[in-house]
Structures are given as C-alpha cells and as structure tokens.
Amino acid sequence: MKKSVWIALLFLVSLSVFAQETRPNIIFILTDDQRWDALGFAGNPIIQTPEMDRLAIGGTYFENAFVTTPICAASRASILTGLYERTHGYTFGQGNIKQTFMDQSYPAELRKEGYYTGFFGKFGVNYPGFSELFDEGEDYDRNGKFNDRRGYFFKTIGKDTVHLTRYTGQQAIDFIQNAPKEKPFMLSLSFSAPHAHDPASLQYFWSSEFDTMYQKVTVPDPIMATEADFLAQPEYVRKGENRTRWYWRFDTPEKYQHSVTGYYRMISEVDTEIGKIRKALDEKGLAENTVIILMGDNGYFLGERQLAGKWLMYEPSLRVPLIVFDPRKEGGIRNSAFALNIDVTATILDLAGAKVPKTWQGVSLNSPDLSKRKEFLTEHLWQTPIIPPSEALRTERWKYFRYINDPSHEELYDLSVDPLEKNNLADDPAFQTILQELRTRMEKKIAAYLKNR
C-alpha cells in the first residue's frame, strides 16, 4: 500500500515538472503610445532600441501589426478579452468592463491552466476585481495629481524615487526571481512610457542617465504636415483633441524637437529595462523557456497632418510594433500578414497549450489562419465632443473609413500607390464601385460583431 502511494506521488511530481519543462513562461510587454516605426528594427534611423531589435532579430517581427481600436482603454480591453470594442463595449466613460468578458480574459484562463500570473503597470481598464485576477500584481499609471515631472517620478525603490519605467522593470525582476518553481508563469508588464504626461508643460520625462541620448540629433520635420494637409480634415478634427495636443507638443520647432527626442528617450529607457529583465531570466536559468511578446497599445501621431495623439483611422494611429520572441524556435522571421491586438490574447493561450475560448475574435499569431486574413475592421467608438468616433475597413490595398456622427464624410485611399493616405478618392466617380463595396463589407463585419455581444 505504501509503495503504491509513493508511486502515485512520484507520478504527480513528474507531471508537475513535465508541465514546467514543456509549457513556456510568457512575458507580455505592452508599451503606451509606441507607434510601429519607433523601433530601430523597423528602419528608424534615429531611435536606439537594441534590446527590442534583439527580440525581433531572434524572433518573429510582424510587419503589418494593427490595433482594432486606436485608444488605450478600449485597446487594452480588447487585448484582455480577445474581443473587438464593438463586442466588449468598453471604453472611457462606460463604467466597469463587464464581468462576463473578464471571466474569459487571458489571465483568468491561464490561472485555470495552472499558470502563476503577475501584472505590473498600467492596467488601463476599470475593473474592481484586479487583485483577484492575478496571483500578484500592482496597477499604477502616471500620477495626475502633479503637473510636472512628478507625474512619472513618484514610485520608490528602497529610498530612491525612480521613473515609472525603472520601477516596472524592477517589479518584473523581483517577480522572476521569486516565481514558484513548480509552475510556469505568465507576467504582463504595462509600461506607461512613452505616453506624454498630459498635465505638464514639458510633456515628456525620462531618467537622468538618458539626458545625453539624442542631444546632437535634429529630428526631420514630420511628413504631410503642411497647412493644406491640416485643412483637408473635417472641422471637427481640426478643432478636436488631436489639434489641441499638437499645440502642446509640436506647434513650434523647439517643442517638436523636445517632444520627439523625449518620446525616443522614453522608449530607449523601456528598452534598457527589457535588457535587465532578460538578464534576470538568464541568471535564473529560464531564458531558454520564456517567450517574450512586445506590442504597443495604439499608434501615435508625431505631427503628421499637424496633429498629435491617436484615435483617428490613419496609419500612424493604427499601426504598432509587434514581436514574438520564442527561444525554442528559429528566429529571424518577418511575417507580413495582418496581425491584430486581439490576436495576442489567443497567442498567449496557444503558447500555454490551452484551448482558446470560441467567443474570442482573434487568432493565434502562430496559426496558419493568420495568413488568410485579408481585411479587418478597426473602430473608435467613444462618444465625446473632443474626438470624433469613426470606423474603418482596412484591406491589403484599400482603406475606407467614415465618421460615425457624420457618415456623409467618407475617405478612401489606394494604399498600393498612396501609402501616406494623401489623396482621398471617396468623391472620385471612378472609385464609386469600390467605395460602395467596401462600405457594404464593413457594415457586414459590424453586424457580425454586434451579434456576438
């Protein structure tokens, strides 16, 4: 009898060890407002991101990664739940996200699968059950009580007040060092950087050791930033928050240089923390079984069309960096398929060997089905006077979008010859058939996602 008990115990222990050895640890890194080309590997000749570049070189870099909604709150809800904003219904001013969606969020599903979970940084979604969602974690963002550098400098390590990026990096290192050995872990890191600190006149803040970076650099003027490019926008865009924040950050050459180099410094600081995190994995002997996913939560205007912020349906607002580094696989892969923020959710479960809920609307980035996606819906549904809500259909060749409160204003771009989206073809008689076809296809997608609510 005793021998049978010992055999049973040894079997259970071996199963636990097997799970840890075969199921990878997963680290998901989300940056705030990092646009797709704010990355050395993407071809940016100025920004220095050696650690992010290393991940891309050794992993899979998704050349056409987009968000399904270009605003942080709704995009983060989509990443958590694997659902379109049209389906989960969450954005600013909507109260708490619905519990039914959070019950099938990726952290909830991973805990069911025996993963040890952690989250540090900007959660960005109103949800009273945060403390029960993860095994350990802390939700924090820029401190809006301060209209100066203290918005980013209010957390401490020991007796030292440090930048939020350094604080988040240290939380990650501590988590890795103390995670239980008998379980694989899933760690979500949500950096507030490089988001500007909106209440502050200087907008961008970084640690002092990054002061000398980009000091001798003159950033080229933004493309498509003429008065004509600005005046081509509807009045509600010209008078909206995209223009207001342009005055905060880019309306003089001096502000533009300060803001863009500050934005780059903040990304480089995140990059440095990624290097420290990878070193901690090496020292713990976990590097060869830890998958790292890196993504931005939405795109960002750096003065294009004399605008700032995100929210609109143009490429700078929608495109984001996306890298999956899996040390168990051959790297150096560039994937040109459309990859979406809602795909990250399915990818995390796929990596864990878990079943993806049927209600989720994304696909794993490792799935051959990804290459079958030839178009996608993207939308910004927040009804606020300062930002016009809009919706778009993006195909491999075309971009069609309209403003929800002004559906008569439509825009159509042939991206194969006009990647900057300069020539709106919506009123051109030669393109009315394609305009109507894209409008119909978009409305069918909208109806399908509404049915899933």
Short mmCIF file of C-alpha atoms in Angstrom, two decimals:
data_model
loop_
_atom_site.label_atom_id
_atom_site.label_comp_id
_atom_site.label_asym_id
_atom_site.label_seq_id
_atom_site.Cartn_x
_atom_site.Cartn_y
_atom_site.Cartn_z
CA MET A 1 0.00 0.00 0.00
CA LYS A 2 2.79 2.40 0.97
CA LYS A 3 4.66 1.57 -2.24
CA SER A 4 1.56 2.43 -4.30
CA VAL A 5 1.18 5.78 -2.54
CA TRP A 6 4.83 6.67 -3.21
CA ILE A 7 4.49 5.73 -6.87
CA ALA A 8 1.39 7.91 -7.16
CA LEU A 9 3.17 10.84 -5.52
CA LEU A 10 6.20 10.46 -7.77
CA PHE A 11 3.90 10.42 -10.78
CA LEU A 12 2.22 13.67 -9.71
CA VAL A 13 5.57 15.34 -9.10
CA SER A 14 6.82 14.21 -12.50
CA LEU A 15 3.71 15.65 -14.13
CA SER A 16 4.37 19.00 -12.45
CA VAL A 17 8.00 19.03 -13.58
CA PHE A 18 6.95 17.99 -17.09
CA ALA A 19 4.45 20.87 -17.25
CA GLN A 20 7.13 23.36 -16.20
CA GLU A 21 9.63 21.99 -18.70
CA THR A 22 7.26 21.81 -21.67
CA ARG A 23 4.99 24.79 -21.14
CA PRO A 24 6.86 28.05 -21.57
CA ASN A 25 6.90 31.01 -19.29
CA ILE A 26 5.35 34.01 -21.04
CA ILE A 27 6.17 37.70 -20.66
CA PHE A 28 3.87 40.15 -22.41
CA ILE A 29 5.27 43.69 -22.64
CA LEU A 30 2.86 46.46 -23.61
CA THR A 31 4.11 50.00 -24.24
CA ASP A 32 1.88 53.07 -24.23
CA ASP A 33 1.67 55.10 -27.48
CA GLN A 34 4.64 53.45 -29.20
CA ARG A 35 3.96 53.68 -32.91
CA TRP A 36 5.12 50.98 -35.34
CA ASP A 37 8.21 52.77 -36.63
CA ALA A 38 9.50 53.94 -33.22
CA LEU A 39 11.85 50.97 -33.33
CA GLY A 40 15.33 50.58 -34.79
CA PHE A 41 14.46 47.25 -36.39
CA ALA A 42 11.56 48.92 -38.25
CA GLY A 43 14.05 51.13 -40.06
CA ASN A 44 14.01 54.20 -37.85
CA PRO A 45 17.50 55.71 -38.32
CA ILE A 46 17.46 57.74 -35.09
CA ILE A 47 15.91 55.75 -32.24
CA GLN A 48 18.15 53.35 -30.31
CA THR A 49 16.32 50.18 -29.26
CA PRO A 50 18.98 47.44 -29.23
CA GLU A 51 17.05 45.11 -26.89
CA MET A 52 13.80 45.33 -28.84
CA ASP A 53 15.83 44.81 -32.01
CA ARG A 54 17.41 41.69 -30.49
CA LEU A 55 13.95 40.30 -29.84
CA ALA A 56 12.95 40.98 -33.44
CA ILE A 57 16.16 39.51 -34.86
CA GLY A 58 15.78 36.36 -32.77
CA GLY A 59 12.01 36.05 -33.10
CA THR A 60 9.15 36.91 -35.41
CA TYR A 61 8.55 40.51 -36.38
CA PHE A 62 5.04 41.31 -37.63
CA GLU A 63 5.41 43.94 -40.33
CA ASN A 64 1.70 44.73 -40.55
CA ALA A 65 0.51 44.86 -36.96
CA PHE A 66 -2.53 46.98 -36.13
CA VAL A 67 -4.91 47.72 -33.28
CA THR A 68 -8.62 47.18 -33.70
CA THR A 69 -9.23 50.41 -31.82
CA PRO A 70 -6.71 53.29 -31.58
CA ILE A 71 -7.24 54.33 -27.96
CA CYS A 72 -5.65 52.87 -24.87
CA ALA A 73 -8.68 51.94 -22.73
CA ALA A 74 -10.59 50.09 -25.45
CA SER A 75 -7.44 48.54 -26.93
CA ARG A 76 -6.37 47.18 -23.54
CA ALA A 77 -9.85 45.76 -23.00
CA SER A 78 -9.58 44.09 -26.41
CA ILE A 79 -6.20 42.61 -25.51
CA LEU A 80 -7.51 41.29 -22.20
CA THR A 81 -10.63 39.73 -23.67
CA GLY A 82 -9.71 38.91 -27.28
CA LEU A 83 -12.74 40.88 -28.46
CA TYR A 84 -13.49 43.88 -30.62
CA GLU A 85 -14.58 47.09 -28.91
CA ARG A 86 -17.89 46.66 -30.74
CA THR A 87 -18.37 43.42 -28.81
CA HIS A 88 -17.00 44.12 -25.32
CA GLY A 89 -18.41 47.65 -25.34
CA TYR A 90 -15.70 49.08 -23.07
CA THR A 91 -14.01 52.44 -23.46
CA PHE A 92 -13.66 55.62 -21.41
CA GLY A 93 -16.78 56.73 -19.56
CA GLN A 94 -18.50 53.32 -19.71
CA GLY A 95 -18.10 52.30 -16.06
CA ASN A 96 -16.55 48.89 -15.35
CA ILE A 97 -15.88 46.30 -18.01
CA LYS A 98 -18.48 43.54 -17.86
CA GLN A 99 -17.63 40.58 -15.64
CA THR A 100 -18.75 38.09 -18.27
CA PHE A 101 -15.91 39.23 -20.54
CA MET A 102 -13.34 39.23 -17.75
CA ASP A 103 -14.31 35.69 -16.77
CA GLN A 104 -12.77 34.62 -20.09
CA SER A 105 -9.88 37.10 -20.11
CA TYR A 106 -6.42 35.68 -20.74
CA PRO A 107 -5.28 35.99 -17.08
CA ALA A 108 -8.39 34.17 -15.89
CA GLU A 109 -7.92 31.41 -18.46
CA LEU A 110 -4.22 30.99 -17.66
CA ARG A 111 -4.86 30.60 -13.95
CA LYS A 112 -7.31 27.82 -14.79
CA GLU A 113 -4.42 26.18 -16.65
CA GLY A 114 -2.15 26.31 -13.62
CA TYR A 115 -0.03 29.30 -14.60
CA TYR A 116 1.31 31.65 -11.94
CA THR A 117 0.30 35.12 -13.11
CA GLY A 118 1.52 38.63 -12.46
CA PHE A 119 0.76 42.14 -13.70
CA PHE A 120 2.65 45.38 -13.12
CA GLY A 121 1.94 48.79 -14.57
CA LYS A 122 -0.97 50.47 -16.30
CA PHE A 123 -3.97 48.16 -16.34
CA GLY A 124 -5.98 50.88 -18.06
CA VAL A 125 -9.40 49.22 -17.65
CA ASN A 126 -11.88 49.88 -14.86
CA TYR A 127 -12.30 46.54 -13.14
CA PRO A 128 -12.87 46.11 -9.39
CA GLY A 129 -11.58 42.52 -9.45
CA PHE A 130 -8.00 43.35 -10.42
CA SER A 131 -6.49 41.99 -7.19
CA GLU A 132 -8.20 38.62 -7.71
CA LEU A 133 -7.35 38.42 -11.42
CA PHE A 134 -3.61 37.83 -10.90
CA ASP A 135 -1.60 35.89 -8.35
CA GLU A 136 0.35 39.04 -7.70
CA GLY A 137 0.40 42.49 -9.21
CA GLU A 138 0.13 46.24 -8.92
CA ASP A 139 -1.93 48.64 -11.02
CA TYR A 140 -0.43 52.13 -11.43
CA ASP A 141 0.00 54.81 -14.07
CA ARG A 142 1.24 58.36 -14.30
CA ASN A 143 0.22 60.45 -11.29
CA GLY A 144 -2.32 63.01 -12.48
CA LYS A 145 -2.06 64.98 -9.23
CA PHE A 146 1.17 66.52 -10.48
CA ASN A 147 1.60 68.80 -13.48
CA ASP A 148 5.36 68.33 -13.63
CA ARG A 149 7.97 65.53 -13.62
CA ARG A 150 6.43 64.01 -10.50
CA GLY A 151 3.78 62.55 -12.80
CA TYR A 152 6.45 59.99 -13.72
CA PHE A 153 8.63 60.20 -10.58
CA PHE A 154 6.60 59.18 -7.54
CA LYS A 155 7.38 55.47 -7.03
CA THR A 156 10.32 54.35 -4.90
CA ILE A 157 12.81 51.51 -4.87
CA GLY A 158 14.24 51.47 -1.39
CA LYS A 159 14.66 55.14 -0.52
CA ASP A 160 15.12 56.29 -4.11
CA THR A 161 12.34 57.88 -6.13
CA VAL A 162 12.59 56.44 -9.62
CA HIS A 163 10.97 56.80 -13.02
CA LEU A 164 7.92 54.57 -13.54
CA THR A 165 9.80 52.66 -16.23
CA ARG A 166 12.58 51.73 -13.81
CA TYR A 167 10.01 50.81 -11.18
CA THR A 168 8.15 48.49 -13.56
CA GLY A 169 11.38 46.88 -14.67
CA GLN A 170 12.33 46.16 -11.06
CA GLN A 171 8.90 44.71 -10.32
CA ALA A 172 9.44 42.33 -13.23
CA ILE A 173 12.87 41.28 -12.00
CA ASP A 174 11.54 40.64 -8.49
CA PHE A 175 8.68 38.58 -9.92
CA ILE A 176 11.05 36.43 -11.99
CA GLN A 177 13.37 35.85 -9.04
CA ASN A 178 10.54 34.82 -6.71
CA ALA A 179 8.14 32.96 -9.01
CA PRO A 180 7.38 29.41 -7.81
CA LYS A 181 9.49 26.75 -9.50
CA GLU A 182 6.69 24.20 -9.73
CA LYS A 183 4.58 26.30 -12.13
CA PRO A 184 5.16 28.13 -15.40
CA PHE A 185 4.48 31.85 -15.11
CA MET A 186 2.79 34.50 -17.20
CA LEU A 187 3.93 38.05 -16.49
CA SER A 188 2.20 41.09 -18.00
CA LEU A 189 4.19 44.33 -17.99
CA SER A 190 2.41 47.52 -18.98
CA PHE A 191 4.78 50.47 -19.22
CA SER A 192 3.28 53.97 -19.06
CA ALA A 193 6.08 55.19 -21.32
CA PRO A 194 6.34 56.71 -23.81
CA HIS A 195 2.97 58.37 -23.11
CA ALA A 196 3.31 62.10 -22.56
CA HIS A 197 2.36 63.41 -19.14
CA ASP A 198 -0.53 65.49 -20.39
CA PRO A 199 -0.87 67.98 -17.49
CA ALA A 200 2.79 69.04 -17.71
CA SER A 201 4.14 71.77 -19.96
CA LEU A 202 7.22 69.69 -20.88
CA GLN A 203 5.08 66.60 -21.60
CA TYR A 204 7.94 64.03 -21.74
CA PHE A 205 10.08 62.89 -18.80
CA TRP A 206 12.88 60.34 -18.51
CA SER A 207 15.60 59.27 -16.08
CA SER A 208 18.69 61.48 -15.89
CA GLU A 209 21.02 58.81 -17.36
CA PHE A 210 19.18 59.24 -20.67
CA ASP A 211 19.73 63.01 -20.83
CA THR A 212 22.57 62.75 -23.33
CA MET A 213 20.73 60.48 -25.77
CA TYR A 214 19.71 62.25 -28.99
CA GLN A 215 21.23 65.56 -27.79
CA LYS A 216 23.06 66.10 -31.06
CA VAL A 217 20.21 64.82 -33.20
CA THR A 218 17.96 67.04 -35.29
CA VAL A 219 14.76 65.14 -35.95
CA PRO A 220 13.47 65.63 -39.53
CA ASP A 221 10.21 67.51 -39.92
CA PRO A 222 7.08 65.34 -39.93
CA ILE A 223 5.76 64.21 -43.29
CA MET A 224 2.43 65.51 -44.55
CA ALA A 225 2.42 68.41 -42.11
CA THR A 226 1.57 71.32 -44.40
CA GLU A 227 -1.30 73.71 -43.86
CA ALA A 228 -3.08 72.05 -46.79
CA ASP A 229 -2.78 68.64 -45.10
CA PHE A 230 -4.34 70.09 -41.98
CA LEU A 231 -7.12 71.93 -43.76
CA ALA A 232 -8.10 68.75 -45.62
CA GLN A 233 -9.53 67.44 -42.33
CA PRO A 234 -13.17 67.95 -41.33
CA GLU A 235 -13.80 70.85 -38.99
CA TYR A 236 -14.46 68.55 -36.02
CA VAL A 237 -10.96 67.07 -36.44
CA ARG A 238 -9.34 70.49 -36.93
CA LYS A 239 -10.93 71.71 -33.70
CA GLY A 240 -10.65 68.44 -31.77
CA GLU A 241 -8.22 66.92 -29.27
CA ASN A 242 -5.75 65.87 -31.97
CA ARG A 243 -5.18 69.54 -32.72
CA THR A 244 -5.20 70.61 -29.05
CA ARG A 245 -2.39 68.20 -28.23
CA TRP A 246 -0.46 69.28 -31.31
CA TYR A 247 -0.24 72.73 -29.68
CA TRP A 248 1.04 71.08 -26.50
CA ARG A 249 3.83 69.16 -28.26
CA PHE A 250 4.61 70.14 -31.85
CA ASP A 251 3.48 73.64 -32.80
CA THR A 252 6.98 75.17 -32.74
CA PRO A 253 10.27 73.71 -33.98
CA GLU A 254 11.62 73.80 -30.42
CA LYS A 255 8.64 71.91 -28.99
CA TYR A 256 8.81 69.40 -31.82
CA GLN A 257 12.48 68.61 -31.22
CA HIS A 258 11.99 68.37 -27.45
CA SER A 259 8.90 66.18 -27.75
CA VAL A 260 10.17 63.71 -30.34
CA THR A 261 13.59 63.26 -28.73
CA GLY A 262 11.84 62.94 -25.35
CA TYR A 263 9.50 60.35 -26.81
CA TYR A 264 12.53 58.45 -28.15
CA ARG A 265 14.37 58.68 -24.81
CA MET A 266 11.40 57.18 -23.01
CA ILE A 267 11.27 54.26 -25.45
CA SER A 268 15.02 53.76 -25.07
CA GLU A 269 14.53 53.62 -21.30
CA VAL A 270 11.94 50.87 -21.69
CA ASP A 271 14.40 49.13 -23.99
CA THR A 272 17.07 49.23 -21.27
CA GLU A 273 14.68 47.63 -18.76
CA ILE A 274 13.97 44.84 -21.24
CA GLY A 275 17.71 44.10 -21.26
CA LYS A 276 17.71 43.87 -17.45
CA ILE A 277 14.70 41.57 -17.49
CA ARG A 278 16.36 39.25 -19.99
CA LYS A 279 19.48 39.19 -17.83
CA ALA A 280 17.33 38.15 -14.85
CA LEU A 281 15.88 35.32 -16.92
CA ASP A 282 19.39 34.17 -17.82
CA GLU A 283 20.54 34.24 -14.22
CA LYS A 284 17.51 32.20 -13.13
CA GLY A 285 18.06 29.67 -15.92
CA LEU A 286 14.71 30.50 -17.50
CA ALA A 287 15.73 32.28 -20.70
CA GLU A 288 15.50 29.24 -22.96
CA ASN A 289 11.90 28.53 -21.95
CA THR A 290 10.45 32.04 -21.76
CA VAL A 291 8.52 33.56 -24.65
CA ILE A 292 8.52 37.36 -24.82
CA ILE A 293 5.80 39.28 -26.66
CA LEU A 294 6.22 43.01 -27.27
CA MET A 295 3.46 45.31 -28.54
CA GLY A 296 2.26 48.92 -28.48
CA ASP A 297 -1.28 49.63 -27.29
CA ASN A 298 -2.03 52.01 -30.17
CA GLY A 299 -0.27 54.14 -32.75
CA TYR A 300 0.65 57.80 -32.43
CA PHE A 301 0.83 60.99 -34.48
CA LEU A 302 4.18 62.78 -34.36
CA GLY A 303 2.95 65.92 -36.08
CA GLU A 304 1.60 64.38 -39.27
CA ARG A 305 -1.29 66.49 -40.67
CA GLN A 306 -0.43 68.94 -37.86
CA LEU A 307 -1.99 66.54 -35.36
CA ALA A 308 -0.97 64.73 -32.17
CA GLY A 309 -2.40 61.81 -30.19
CA LYS A 310 -4.11 58.86 -31.86
CA TRP A 311 -7.85 57.99 -32.21
CA LEU A 312 -8.17 58.52 -35.97
CA MET A 313 -8.21 55.92 -38.74
CA TYR A 314 -4.93 56.90 -40.41
CA GLU A 315 -1.97 54.51 -40.45
CA PRO A 316 0.20 56.35 -37.84
CA SER A 317 -2.68 55.97 -35.38
CA LEU A 318 -3.37 52.30 -36.09
CA ARG A 319 -0.01 50.61 -36.71
CA VAL A 320 2.02 49.30 -33.79
CA PRO A 321 5.21 47.29 -33.19
CA LEU A 322 4.61 43.59 -32.56
CA ILE A 323 7.29 40.98 -31.87
CA VAL A 324 7.06 37.41 -30.63
CA PHE A 325 10.37 36.04 -29.39
CA ASP A 326 10.25 32.30 -28.76
CA PRO A 327 13.71 30.93 -27.88
CA ARG A 328 12.52 27.40 -28.70
CA LYS A 329 12.06 28.30 -32.36
CA GLU A 330 14.17 29.59 -35.19
CA GLY A 331 14.12 33.38 -35.36
CA GLY A 332 14.77 35.99 -37.99
CA ILE A 333 11.23 35.78 -39.40
CA ARG A 334 9.32 38.67 -40.92
CA ASN A 335 5.61 37.97 -41.12
CA SER A 336 3.68 40.26 -43.47
CA ALA A 337 0.18 39.02 -42.59
CA PHE A 338 -2.26 41.33 -40.83
CA ALA A 339 -1.71 40.87 -37.08
CA LEU A 340 -4.07 42.48 -34.57
CA ASN A 341 -4.06 43.31 -30.88
CA ILE A 342 -6.85 40.74 -30.31
CA ASP A 343 -4.52 38.07 -31.70
CA VAL A 344 -2.13 38.47 -28.78
CA THR A 345 -4.78 37.07 -26.44
CA ALA A 346 -5.20 33.89 -28.48
CA THR A 347 -1.42 33.60 -28.88
CA ILE A 348 -0.87 33.60 -25.12
CA LEU A 349 -3.27 30.70 -24.64
CA ASP A 350 -1.89 28.88 -27.66
CA LEU A 351 1.62 29.11 -26.19
CA ALA A 352 0.29 27.72 -22.91
CA GLY A 353 -1.23 24.75 -24.69
CA ALA A 354 -4.68 25.89 -23.58
CA LYS A 355 -7.92 25.86 -25.52
CA VAL A 356 -8.89 29.27 -26.89
CA PRO A 357 -12.50 30.25 -25.99
CA LYS A 358 -14.80 30.11 -29.01
CA THR A 359 -16.08 33.59 -28.23
CA TRP A 360 -12.68 35.19 -28.86
CA GLN A 361 -12.37 37.00 -32.17
CA GLY A 362 -8.63 36.88 -32.77
CA VAL A 363 -6.39 34.03 -33.92
CA SER A 364 -3.04 32.87 -32.62
CA LEU A 365 -0.09 34.58 -34.25
CA ASN A 366 1.34 31.08 -34.65
CA SER A 367 -1.69 29.86 -36.59
CA PRO A 368 -1.66 29.35 -40.38
CA ASP A 369 -5.09 31.01 -40.32
CA LEU A 370 -3.35 34.35 -39.80
CA SER A 371 -2.28 34.45 -43.44
CA LYS A 372 -5.92 34.01 -44.52
CA ARG A 373 -6.89 37.40 -43.05
CA LYS A 374 -7.15 39.79 -45.98
CA GLU A 375 -9.03 42.61 -44.26
CA PHE A 376 -10.09 43.78 -40.81
CA LEU A 377 -12.35 46.24 -39.03
CA THR A 378 -10.96 48.96 -36.81
CA GLU A 379 -13.02 51.45 -34.83
CA HIS A 380 -13.07 54.20 -32.24
CA LEU A 381 -16.49 54.33 -30.62
CA TRP A 382 -16.07 56.70 -27.66
CA GLN A 383 -18.73 59.39 -27.89
CA THR A 384 -17.01 62.52 -26.66
CA PRO A 385 -17.20 66.07 -28.08
CA ILE A 386 -13.43 66.40 -28.41
CA ILE A 387 -12.74 63.27 -30.51
CA PRO A 388 -14.96 62.24 -33.43
CA PRO A 389 -15.78 58.50 -33.34
CA SER A 390 -15.02 56.63 -36.55
CA GLU A 391 -14.82 53.18 -38.12
CA ALA A 392 -12.74 51.74 -40.95
CA LEU A 393 -12.15 48.72 -43.12
CA ARG A 394 -8.51 48.05 -43.98
CA THR A 395 -7.65 45.62 -46.77
CA GLU A 396 -4.29 44.78 -48.31
CA ARG A 397 -4.84 47.52 -50.87
CA TRP A 398 -7.59 49.82 -49.64
CA LYS A 399 -8.54 51.87 -46.60
CA TYR A 400 -12.16 53.02 -46.26
CA PHE A 401 -13.42 54.96 -43.27
CA ARG A 402 -16.17 57.25 -42.13
CA TYR A 403 -17.02 59.32 -39.06
CA ILE A 404 -19.91 57.78 -37.13
CA ASN A 405 -21.61 61.09 -36.35
CA ASP A 406 -21.07 62.36 -39.89
CA PRO A 407 -21.43 59.32 -42.17
CA SER A 408 -21.62 61.54 -45.25
CA HIS A 409 -17.91 62.26 -44.82
CA GLU A 410 -16.09 59.24 -46.19
CA GLU A 411 -12.45 58.69 -47.04
CA LEU A 412 -10.97 56.14 -49.42
CA TYR A 413 -7.28 55.51 -50.10
CA ASP A 414 -5.48 53.23 -52.50
CA LEU A 415 -2.57 52.25 -50.28
CA SER A 416 -0.76 50.49 -53.12
CA VAL A 417 0.05 53.88 -54.67
CA ASP A 418 -0.72 56.22 -51.78
CA PRO A 419 0.67 54.74 -48.53
CA LEU A 420 0.62 58.17 -46.84
CA GLU A 421 -3.13 58.46 -47.43
CA LYS A 422 -2.85 61.82 -49.10
CA ASN A 423 -5.37 61.52 -51.95
CA ASN A 424 -8.92 60.88 -50.78
CA LEU A 425 -10.76 59.08 -53.60
CA ALA A 426 -14.19 58.99 -51.96
CA ASP A 427 -15.66 61.65 -54.26
CA ASP A 428 -13.96 60.42 -57.41
CA PRO A 429 -16.58 58.95 -59.80
CA ALA A 430 -14.06 56.34 -60.98
CA PHE A 431 -13.96 54.75 -57.50
CA GLN A 432 -17.63 54.70 -56.51
CA THR A 433 -17.99 50.97 -57.05
CA ILE A 434 -15.08 50.10 -54.75
CA LEU A 435 -16.32 52.69 -52.24
CA GLN A 436 -19.76 51.09 -52.07
CA GLU A 437 -18.29 47.58 -51.93
CA LEU A 438 -16.00 48.43 -49.01
CA ARG A 439 -18.80 50.22 -47.18
CA THR A 440 -21.01 47.14 -47.50
CA ARG A 441 -18.26 44.78 -46.36
CA MET A 442 -17.54 46.96 -43.34
CA GLU A 443 -21.20 47.08 -42.34
CA LYS A 444 -21.39 43.27 -42.51
CA LYS A 445 -18.45 42.99 -40.14
CA ILE A 446 -20.02 45.48 -37.76
CA ALA A 447 -23.27 43.50 -37.74
CA ALA A 448 -21.39 40.27 -37.03
CA TYR A 449 -19.54 41.69 -34.04
CA LEU A 450 -22.73 43.20 -32.64
CA LYS A 451 -24.37 39.74 -32.74
CA ASN A 452 -21.62 38.42 -30.51
CA ARG A 453 -22.34 40.82 -27.67
#
